[in-house]
XYZ file of C-alpha atoms in Angstrom:
673
model
C 0.000 0.000 0.000
C 1.368 3.432 -0.897
C 1.963 5.631 2.105
C 1.819 8.880 0.124
C -1.277 10.013 -1.696
C -2.227 13.139 -3.632
C -5.989 12.649 -3.258
C -8.575 13.729 -0.726
C -11.339 11.187 -0.204
C -15.012 11.626 0.699
C -18.160 9.602 1.176
C -21.419 11.007 -0.203
C -23.719 11.152 2.836
C -27.001 11.952 1.071
C -28.542 11.554 -2.357
C -27.895 14.748 -4.348
C -30.877 16.639 -5.763
C -31.640 16.653 -9.514
C -30.004 16.492 -11.987
C -27.646 14.224 -10.017
C -30.376 11.956 -8.669
C -28.629 8.927 -10.163
C -25.762 9.331 -7.681
C -26.231 7.190 -4.572
C -25.569 8.123 -0.986
C -22.712 5.950 0.263
C -20.533 6.242 -2.857
C -16.832 7.003 -2.344
C -15.256 9.846 -4.314
C -12.062 11.899 -4.387
C -10.434 15.135 -5.556
C -6.786 15.938 -6.281
C -5.159 17.732 -3.334
C -3.628 20.327 -5.634
C -6.996 21.100 -7.183
C -8.617 21.319 -3.754
C -5.884 23.597 -2.415
C -6.306 25.917 -5.409
C -10.039 26.203 -4.794
C -9.396 26.695 -1.075
C -7.052 29.604 -1.764
C -9.780 31.147 -3.919
C -12.336 30.551 -1.145
C -14.243 28.355 -3.584
C -14.931 25.112 -1.732
C -18.714 25.280 -1.319
C -19.027 23.026 -4.363
C -16.291 20.514 -5.207
C -15.530 18.721 -8.513
C -15.134 15.153 -7.252
C -14.601 11.912 -9.145
C -16.678 8.934 -8.045
C -14.956 5.566 -7.822
C -15.327 3.703 -11.087
C -15.864 6.922 -13.086
C -13.453 9.029 -15.127
C -15.116 12.443 -15.165
C -15.777 14.711 -12.217
C -19.117 15.807 -10.789
C -19.843 19.054 -8.958
C -21.261 18.253 -5.523
C -22.146 20.530 -2.623
C -19.680 20.066 0.239
C -22.580 19.539 2.680
C -23.103 16.173 0.966
C -19.469 15.129 1.426
C -17.828 13.743 4.569
C -14.004 13.608 4.440
C -12.307 10.233 4.877
C -8.748 9.167 5.508
C -7.290 6.964 2.800
C -7.423 3.942 5.129
C -11.073 4.548 6.024
C -11.927 4.920 2.335
C -10.200 1.604 1.556
C -12.059 -0.176 4.343
C -15.415 1.276 3.292
C -14.801 0.401 -0.377
C -14.805 -3.268 0.640
C -18.352 -2.908 2.016
C -20.555 -3.862 -0.903
C -23.763 -1.996 -0.071
C -23.895 1.824 -0.093
C -26.480 1.674 2.680
C -24.197 -0.473 4.833
C -21.330 1.946 4.307
C -23.435 4.787 5.681
C -24.442 2.709 8.667
C -20.909 1.694 9.619
C -19.760 5.255 9.039
C -21.615 6.101 12.243
C -19.304 3.757 14.187
C -15.883 5.462 13.943
C -14.564 3.188 16.697
C -15.047 0.144 14.463
C -13.142 1.876 11.639
C -10.314 2.711 14.022
C -10.097 -0.846 15.373
C -10.072 -2.262 11.838
C -7.252 0.118 10.890
C -5.153 -1.237 13.765
C -5.539 -4.900 12.790
C -2.530 -6.647 11.283
C -1.551 -10.052 9.932
C -1.340 -12.613 12.752
C -4.141 -11.096 14.849
C -6.720 -13.559 16.194
C -10.222 -12.541 15.187
C -13.795 -13.666 14.859
C -15.164 -13.550 11.315
C -18.855 -13.675 10.414
C -19.798 -16.208 7.720
C -23.310 -17.391 6.882
C -24.694 -15.940 10.105
C -22.107 -17.582 12.386
C -19.046 -16.119 14.087
C -15.997 -18.307 13.449
C -12.540 -18.116 15.011
C -9.449 -17.532 12.905
C -6.200 -15.664 12.279
C -5.650 -12.830 9.822
C -3.276 -13.981 7.071
C -3.789 -11.220 4.493
C -4.925 -7.576 4.423
C -5.330 -5.858 1.083
C -7.096 -5.598 -2.246
C -8.650 -8.480 -4.177
C -8.370 -6.692 -7.513
C -5.408 -7.259 -9.797
C -6.033 -4.007 -11.714
C -8.084 -0.850 -11.178
C -8.012 2.657 -12.642
C -9.216 4.036 -9.309
C -6.607 5.511 -6.928
C -7.584 2.940 -4.304
C -9.585 -0.275 -3.975
C -11.381 -2.006 -1.145
C -9.276 -3.592 1.595
C -10.374 -7.086 2.649
C -9.200 -9.348 5.455
C -8.084 -12.842 4.562
C -8.714 -15.107 7.562
C -7.547 -18.696 8.130
C -10.068 -20.512 10.322
C -8.738 -22.257 13.440
C -9.689 -25.125 15.756
C -13.190 -26.539 15.462
C -14.069 -23.947 12.816
C -11.601 -25.380 10.277
C -13.338 -26.500 7.081
C -16.314 -24.136 7.625
C -14.983 -21.470 5.254
C -15.187 -20.859 1.499
C -11.688 -21.193 0.001
C -8.034 -22.082 0.529
C -6.717 -18.527 0.524
C -7.342 -18.005 -3.199
C -9.714 -15.623 -4.933
C -10.392 -15.415 -8.672
C -7.589 -17.894 -9.413
C -5.040 -15.858 -7.465
C -3.509 -17.050 -4.173
C -3.249 -14.450 -1.424
C -2.347 -16.879 1.389
C -2.336 -20.663 1.817
C -4.499 -22.737 4.145
C -6.398 -26.074 4.067
C -9.416 -26.425 1.781
C -12.509 -24.486 2.902
C -10.593 -22.938 5.782
C -10.142 -19.483 4.295
C -12.503 -16.499 4.232
C -12.181 -13.045 2.699
C -14.337 -10.483 4.478
C -14.722 -6.700 4.863
C -14.034 -5.144 8.251
C -17.763 -5.136 9.081
C -17.542 -8.926 9.522
C -14.328 -8.896 11.574
C -13.898 -8.524 15.347
C -10.795 -8.989 17.523
C -11.004 -12.264 19.441
C -11.140 -10.560 22.819
C -14.530 -9.033 21.961
C -16.682 -11.733 20.475
C -19.928 -10.256 19.171
C -23.262 -11.993 19.170
C -24.527 -10.212 16.084
C -23.115 -8.563 12.943
C -21.333 -5.257 13.378
C -23.730 -3.104 11.386
C -25.560 -0.869 13.869
C -29.310 -1.162 14.079
C -31.935 0.459 16.227
C -31.910 -2.515 18.589
C -28.227 -1.923 19.366
C -28.899 1.358 21.203
C -27.673 1.415 24.781
C -30.204 1.350 27.593
C -27.919 3.179 30.032
C -25.203 5.724 29.509
C -22.809 7.827 31.550
C -22.582 10.503 28.849
C -24.196 13.876 29.721
C -27.615 14.254 28.165
C -28.313 16.926 25.578
C -31.487 18.157 23.915
C -32.230 15.944 20.938
C -30.761 12.742 22.442
C -32.777 9.544 22.061
C -33.183 7.915 25.479
C -34.656 4.860 27.178
C -35.906 5.100 30.773
C -37.848 2.821 33.119
C -41.135 3.541 34.864
C -43.968 1.290 36.017
C -41.579 -1.629 35.475
C -41.692 -0.934 31.719
C -39.148 0.583 29.369
C -40.118 3.834 27.689
C -38.418 5.501 24.750
C -38.329 9.111 23.697
C -36.357 12.241 22.843
C -34.841 14.753 25.281
C -36.652 18.043 24.632
C -35.097 20.202 27.379
C -32.994 19.996 30.576
C -33.868 22.380 33.413
C -32.539 23.046 36.896
C -34.552 21.541 39.750
C -34.168 21.764 43.584
C -33.330 18.053 43.606
C -30.871 18.277 40.710
C -31.741 18.325 37.002
C -35.175 17.822 35.447
C -35.188 16.201 32.010
C -38.214 16.861 29.804
C -38.715 13.884 27.481
C -41.065 13.548 24.539
C -42.164 9.929 24.956
C -42.406 7.326 22.236
C -46.037 8.014 21.429
C -45.321 11.650 20.687
C -41.944 10.975 19.070
C -43.213 8.237 16.804
C -46.115 10.434 15.846
C -43.698 13.230 15.016
C -41.416 10.953 13.029
C -43.889 8.912 11.025
C -47.176 10.789 10.692
C -48.016 11.814 7.146
C -50.938 14.014 8.099
C -54.152 14.595 6.247
C -53.623 15.949 2.790
C -49.855 16.191 3.193
C -48.948 13.889 0.323
C -47.396 10.435 0.091
C -44.002 9.256 1.226
C -42.555 9.907 -2.213
C -42.788 13.656 -1.544
C -39.605 13.338 0.507
C -37.719 12.378 -2.666
C -38.105 15.988 -3.848
C -36.875 17.493 -0.572
C -33.291 18.740 -0.603
C -31.177 21.074 1.509
C -32.892 24.465 1.397
C -36.414 23.155 0.790
C -39.310 24.665 2.722
C -41.101 21.837 4.523
C -43.802 21.126 7.069
C -43.661 18.538 9.821
C -46.342 17.201 12.133
C -45.253 17.399 15.777
C -47.585 18.343 18.587
C -48.697 20.977 16.088
C -47.932 21.509 12.419
C -44.439 23.018 12.217
C -42.770 24.783 9.317
C -39.084 25.112 8.609
C -36.152 25.036 6.212
C -34.062 21.911 5.612
C -30.501 22.834 6.596
C -28.894 19.369 6.525
C -29.667 15.865 5.229
C -27.709 12.751 6.175
C -27.311 9.995 8.762
C -26.997 10.532 12.515
C -25.383 8.118 14.981
C -27.983 5.833 16.590
C -30.740 7.428 14.517
C -32.078 4.950 11.949
C -32.824 6.088 8.407
C -32.147 9.285 6.499
C -32.426 12.332 8.764
C -33.271 15.963 8.044
C -31.980 18.835 10.165
C -34.629 21.569 10.246
C -34.436 25.232 11.190
C -37.977 25.940 12.385
C -39.880 29.165 11.806
C -41.160 29.045 15.393
C -38.169 30.054 17.536
C -39.491 28.078 20.524
C -40.551 24.850 18.838
C -37.093 23.316 18.372
C -34.763 21.527 20.776
C -31.252 22.506 19.651
C -29.148 24.899 17.596
C -28.115 22.407 14.913
C -26.018 20.159 17.160
C -26.591 16.506 17.998
C -24.674 14.758 20.787
C -22.105 17.536 20.866
C -21.428 17.586 17.104
C -22.587 20.482 14.947
C -24.367 19.601 11.696
C -25.733 23.061 10.798
C -26.137 26.506 12.355
C -29.354 28.082 13.609
C -30.516 30.110 16.642
C -31.035 28.230 19.951
C -34.228 26.164 20.146
C -34.868 26.546 16.402
C -33.224 23.267 15.351
C -34.806 19.823 15.154
C -33.651 16.496 13.683
C -36.425 14.332 12.215
C -36.832 11.489 9.758
C -36.632 12.807 6.208
C -39.594 10.622 5.265
C -41.791 12.504 7.739
C -41.191 15.871 6.064
C -43.529 17.199 3.403
C -43.203 20.197 1.070
C -44.674 23.320 2.652
C -48.306 23.266 1.504
C -48.556 27.021 1.902
C -46.905 27.004 -1.505
C -48.938 24.542 -3.532
C -46.464 24.114 -6.357
C -48.124 26.115 -9.125
C -44.647 27.414 -9.944
C -44.025 24.017 -11.490
C -47.080 24.564 -13.659
C -45.661 27.902 -14.751
C -42.551 26.163 -15.962
C -44.738 23.627 -17.725
C -46.347 26.421 -19.667
C -49.780 26.417 -18.065
C -51.062 29.619 -19.716
C -54.412 29.464 -17.951
C -52.655 29.415 -14.576
C -50.529 32.415 -15.513
C -53.585 34.313 -16.743
C -55.574 33.621 -13.584
C -52.862 34.201 -10.996
C -50.194 36.476 -12.410
C -51.430 38.566 -15.349
C -53.483 41.693 -14.795
C -53.439 45.010 -12.973
C -52.394 45.176 -9.318
C -50.211 42.103 -9.913
C -46.481 41.779 -9.367
C -44.886 44.367 -7.046
C -46.423 47.779 -6.415
C -44.046 50.596 -7.312
C -44.988 53.221 -4.746
C -42.420 53.093 -1.939
C -39.709 51.463 -4.029
C -38.108 52.600 -7.254
C -39.213 51.020 -10.514
C -35.673 49.627 -10.827
C -36.018 47.636 -7.613
C -39.572 46.535 -8.481
C -38.581 45.275 -11.927
C -35.374 43.650 -10.706
C -37.110 41.744 -7.899
C -39.906 40.629 -10.204
C -37.381 39.424 -12.801
C -35.370 37.449 -10.282
C -38.049 35.904 -8.045
C -41.373 35.666 -9.907
C -40.711 32.601 -12.062
C -37.229 31.386 -11.122
C -35.643 30.023 -7.955
C -32.064 30.373 -9.165
C -31.242 33.186 -6.716
C -33.156 31.903 -3.695
C -29.848 31.569 -1.830
C -30.126 35.307 -1.166
C -33.090 34.522 1.056
C -31.303 31.943 3.216
C -27.536 32.515 3.268
C -25.903 33.843 6.424
C -25.609 37.618 6.187
C -25.151 40.684 8.363
C -28.254 42.187 6.735
C -30.740 39.880 8.426
C -33.467 42.534 8.686
C -33.353 43.272 4.965
C -33.224 39.553 4.185
C -36.276 38.904 6.383
C -38.244 41.701 4.692
C -37.285 40.369 1.278
C -38.361 36.815 2.168
C -41.498 37.454 4.215
C -42.873 40.719 2.826
C -41.923 40.527 -0.851
C -40.996 37.080 -2.192
C -43.450 34.966 -0.176
C -46.462 37.190 -1.014
C -45.337 37.432 -4.649
C -45.131 33.658 -4.984
C -48.138 33.045 -2.803
C -50.170 35.000 -5.328
C -49.101 32.407 -7.862
C -48.573 29.585 -5.333
C -44.894 29.346 -6.082
C -42.226 27.634 -3.988
C -38.780 28.446 -2.686
C -35.707 26.315 -3.108
C -32.155 26.946 -1.954
C -29.491 27.259 -4.618
C -26.018 28.693 -4.702
C -23.757 31.296 -6.219
C -24.384 33.814 -8.975
C -22.047 35.652 -11.336
C -22.631 39.336 -12.137
C -20.684 40.794 -15.044
C -20.632 44.231 -16.642
C -19.787 43.884 -20.341
C -17.054 46.267 -21.473
C -16.329 46.710 -25.171
C -13.417 48.339 -26.933
C -14.199 50.244 -30.106
C -12.100 47.925 -32.246
C -14.904 45.591 -33.227
C -17.024 44.921 -36.302
C -20.338 44.261 -34.526
C -23.358 46.158 -35.868
C -26.388 44.178 -34.692
C -24.804 42.069 -31.943
C -26.232 39.211 -29.964
C -25.633 38.902 -26.221
C -23.478 35.847 -27.028
C -21.173 37.947 -29.222
C -20.932 40.797 -26.722
C -20.007 38.469 -23.866
C -17.356 36.661 -25.901
C -15.791 39.901 -27.189
C -15.706 41.322 -23.668
C -14.080 38.180 -22.250
C -11.593 38.159 -25.138
C -10.677 41.843 -24.750
C -10.151 41.501 -21.003
C -8.525 38.013 -21.056
C -11.175 36.511 -18.792
C -12.452 32.971 -18.281
C -15.135 31.457 -16.050
C -13.836 29.348 -13.158
C -16.987 27.184 -13.157
C -20.472 26.900 -14.589
C -22.562 29.505 -12.738
C -26.071 28.676 -11.597
C -26.996 32.228 -12.577
C -25.227 34.732 -14.817
C -26.382 38.368 -14.797
C -25.040 40.503 -17.639
C -25.317 44.283 -17.972
C -24.862 45.751 -21.421
C -22.161 48.239 -22.425
C -23.245 51.867 -22.023
C -21.658 54.964 -23.549
C -22.500 58.167 -25.360
C -25.295 60.678 -24.821
C -27.973 58.030 -25.127
C -25.982 55.639 -22.916
C -26.298 53.022 -25.646
C -23.322 51.604 -27.494
C -25.696 49.739 -29.824
C -29.172 50.912 -30.921
C -30.438 47.339 -30.853
C -29.187 44.138 -29.190
C -30.465 40.648 -30.001
C -31.092 38.633 -26.798
C -29.548 35.171 -27.061
C -32.176 32.767 -25.743
C -29.358 30.284 -25.092
C -25.880 31.284 -23.991
C -23.173 28.762 -24.874
C -20.454 29.302 -22.250
C -18.387 26.207 -23.050
C -15.617 28.244 -24.640
C -15.557 30.660 -21.700
C -14.703 27.984 -19.117
C -11.139 27.886 -17.856
C -10.962 24.207 -16.919
C -13.634 22.501 -19.020
C -12.968 20.276 -22.043
C -13.169 22.240 -25.294
C -14.369 21.166 -28.721
C -12.399 21.722 -31.921
C -14.269 24.348 -33.983
C -13.559 22.423 -37.192
C -13.855 18.665 -36.552
C -15.739 18.670 -33.240
C -13.275 16.431 -31.390
C -11.507 17.279 -28.132
C -9.371 20.377 -28.583
C -5.732 20.539 -27.503
C -4.936 24.141 -28.429
C -6.430 27.639 -28.294
C -5.495 30.467 -30.647
C -6.281 33.984 -29.439
C -5.200 35.554 -32.755
C -7.831 33.507 -34.616
C -10.662 35.027 -32.542
C -11.156 37.940 -34.971
C -10.288 35.944 -38.103
C -13.046 36.507 -40.689
C -12.598 32.969 -42.003
C -14.231 31.584 -38.877
C -17.654 32.081 -37.333
C -18.593 35.299 -35.544
C -19.062 33.497 -32.236
C -16.874 31.374 -30.035
C -13.282 31.251 -28.919
C -11.140 29.354 -31.405
C -10.084 25.934 -30.136
C -8.441 23.265 -32.311
C -7.284 19.679 -32.079
C -3.641 19.098 -33.030
C -4.384 18.093 -36.629
C -6.768 20.964 -37.364
C -4.467 23.477 -35.690
C -1.570 22.378 -37.873
C -3.737 22.708 -40.971
C -5.171 26.127 -40.017
C -1.810 27.617 -39.092
C -0.085 26.379 -42.226
C -1.801 29.272 -44.025
C 0.567 32.126 -44.756
C -1.553 34.686 -42.866
C -1.633 32.575 -39.700
C 1.909 31.258 -39.483
C 2.778 34.029 -37.037
C -0.011 32.950 -34.641
C 1.048 31.417 -31.357
C -1.552 28.834 -30.223
C -1.418 27.918 -26.554
C -1.670 24.352 -25.283
C -4.746 23.416 -23.249
C -4.539 21.355 -20.070
C -6.785 18.359 -20.638
C -9.336 17.820 -17.855
C -9.249 14.664 -15.779
C -10.799 11.757 -17.634
C -9.627 12.883 -21.090
C -6.372 11.874 -22.704
C -4.139 12.734 -25.660
C -3.909 9.958 -28.245
C -0.782 9.694 -30.409
C -2.683 7.779 -33.090
C -5.721 10.031 -33.508
C -4.201 13.282 -32.241
C -6.920 13.681 -29.638
C -9.472 11.948 -27.466
C -12.295 11.009 -29.852
C -15.058 11.689 -27.350
C -17.095 14.829 -28.037
C -16.886 17.234 -25.079
C -20.241 18.294 -23.617
C -21.618 21.791 -24.224
C -22.484 23.986 -21.255
C -25.426 26.285 -21.970
C -27.446 28.803 -19.979
C -31.028 29.813 -20.741
C -32.422 33.338 -20.734
C -35.142 33.742 -18.097
C -35.506 37.517 -17.674
C -34.507 40.877 -19.171
C -34.491 44.244 -17.407
C -35.015 47.242 -19.720
C -34.635 50.990 -19.227
C -35.986 53.955 -21.201
C -35.871 57.538 -19.911
C -35.054 56.389 -16.363
C -38.006 54.010 -16.220
C -37.375 50.297 -15.726
C -39.589 47.412 -16.868
C -38.926 43.677 -17.110
C -39.602 40.702 -19.357
C -39.810 37.251 -17.731
C -39.904 33.780 -19.307
C -42.420 31.655 -17.403
C -42.638 28.402 -19.414
C -40.934 26.176 -21.992
C -42.798 27.441 -25.079
C -41.179 30.108 -27.269
C -44.119 32.445 -26.624
C -44.192 32.012 -22.822
C -43.154 35.586 -21.970
C -44.727 38.162 -19.660
C -44.103 41.909 -19.358
C -44.069 43.736 -15.991
C -44.394 47.473 -15.448
C -44.557 48.538 -11.799
C -45.836 52.004 -12.782
C -48.235 51.164 -15.586
C -50.850 53.543 -14.180
C -51.437 55.791 -11.213
C -54.334 56.766 -8.971
C -54.241 60.535 -8.445
C -51.206 62.811 -8.339
C -50.681 62.072 -4.655
C -52.028 58.544 -4.843
C -50.231 55.340 -5.656
C -48.857 53.492 -8.648
C -50.678 50.572 -10.238
C -48.412 47.717 -11.342
C -49.430 45.530 -14.266
C -48.333 42.179 -15.684
C -49.375 41.206 -19.195
C -48.654 38.414 -21.622
C -46.376 39.273 -24.548
C -46.194 36.207 -26.831
C -44.997 38.441 -29.677
C -41.614 38.678 -27.929
C -41.003 34.962 -28.416
C -41.928 35.194 -32.076
C -39.327 37.898 -32.691
C -36.670 36.104 -30.641
C -36.876 33.048 -32.868
C -36.879 34.873 -36.198
C -33.892 34.310 -38.492
C -31.271 36.959 -37.745
C -31.451 38.467 -41.240
C -35.224 38.863 -40.990
C -34.975 40.333 -37.493
C -32.366 42.870 -38.644
C -34.885 44.264 -41.151
C -37.528 44.887 -38.484
C -38.292 48.552 -37.856
C -38.428 48.965 -34.039
C -41.398 51.351 -33.963
C -43.380 48.931 -36.145
C -42.797 45.925 -33.882
C -45.900 44.441 -32.295
C -46.790 44.966 -28.667
C -43.922 45.734 -26.297
C -41.243 43.903 -28.309
C -39.473 47.178 -29.223
C -38.559 47.729 -25.585
C -36.888 44.327 -25.332
C -34.667 44.811 -28.369
C -33.909 48.543 -28.055
C -33.876 49.119 -24.289
C -32.308 45.911 -22.944
C -29.966 46.680 -20.037
C -29.648 43.580 -17.868
C -29.958 39.990 -19.084
C -30.444 37.135 -16.590
C -29.399 33.589 -17.501
C -29.693 30.381 -15.490
C -28.263 26.897 -15.834
C -30.955 24.239 -16.211
C -28.795 21.789 -14.279
C -26.786 23.894 -11.836
C -29.763 25.981 -10.722
C -31.615 22.828 -9.721
C -28.591 21.324 -8.009
C -27.062 24.268 -6.233
């Protein structure tokens, strides 16, 4: 076994939300130490690009889903076949430590076919002759002794390879979960179950602990709710089994089936039936010691209904104010029914729902106390998208403002359309700057972003869940371009610093980038110019390009350079963002366009000052459908260029001539983060 390692290992403690629902809790993964250290220096470790065992490409996972492991612990857990069993034994760190201290020659008990047999460890190591993974599962080869000889399964061989020698049927290979030192013979398998909980303990009790106590000659079970001073010592308030089981397993009338919990992720708003119906935010999902099944850590809305501050048995799992935290079975949580999920219908293009709940006067946000800029911006961001919901939940020094935003603006706005709130992660905001050395006349947002990144030598460090772009402004009219074409899809593949790139000519994995070719008229008007080795040699053999100096790309993990083909033949994936809102300005007045469904025509227009009641009265906001916008957006570029703005139907002119801020979201990252 190698003593040095350049990897950091993790176990995935909970099933990630979509689109990574295929990843199982209990899988082992890793990241290069150098890559981790780089992200740590950049304070960018909230989401980590990890590689799962048996895979070649990395996956971005939230660090709250990852529990670090030592290399030895990862090797021992890899030998445990079931992901569920790995998570269970993970809660017994003492067993992992004891297994790490075992060596050849130790006398042990090994479990085989439900019986504990006596033997001696003859081998510790892998049973695989080859693996592309940085480590493999460590098994214990045991030679049975005494009366247990002949009760095993082999003679020290596995898959035609001999690891140690012993008489026939006197050898067993087993993971550490089936091994115990001989001085502590167990009566049952190691995997912890609910029945293995201790009846007595000398550990100090804490709120949230599961306890067993005796009264009326019977054993009672429950959860410690509070510990108070008493003249005779300490008084422990315990929620007994009847209440606790009710809290943990009740589904409640009209609260949905058990499968609702499959949609609940960290950041979801949920309800939970305790003594009363409680509401809260999921702050953590995983497994707790001595707590069977998947557990959710909730921060409750009611500041007196909880039992802790996010700690359990002295270990912190999340942060919340005192007596706001509660750990419960994930299966007992239901989506908050105060938000009935019509937001999903909006994204499914339910026009009738939009018409009934969102479109009309006195809808949206009233622009009386706030500026039209704030009204339009908030409507754009929160009315039909959850991509920036992290603003409502992340720890901040502006808690009062955050509370007003959540309770007084976003909740009422979505309640009017029965929307829902989900927690996501970071957002990128970028002001596009353009030099005057360009040939763009009727640019798209795609072209403006690429030219700005090229001029300023910028690249994206990762795929953002949300990208907010403000357009270049200059001159008396503050417009560098009289008209800008919104790109309904933004292809950011070429803007990524570390992602695999596609050759612009043959489509295979690119090995080189040429900055000088960016403005070359022989190529397309969009995209950074990446080439495979063969295409680069061909392109730069031209007399006008021989002076170019292509730079070599660092191939991402999982891709390789082939001497025979010149490149990895796999086609790199494209990373695209979708347009979901546009903020426009004309003569200091802001309005917004929002995409509410999957159809091309699913657009609405919001004006927070569409009308007014009296000079000293109040503004009347209005939301209206504008399907004509989608029709123009999907016109051929040549046809769209010939459109006269003042002759455009409806409010489309404002979108194309007054666009100031464009909001894009990732279909995958916004759901995950």
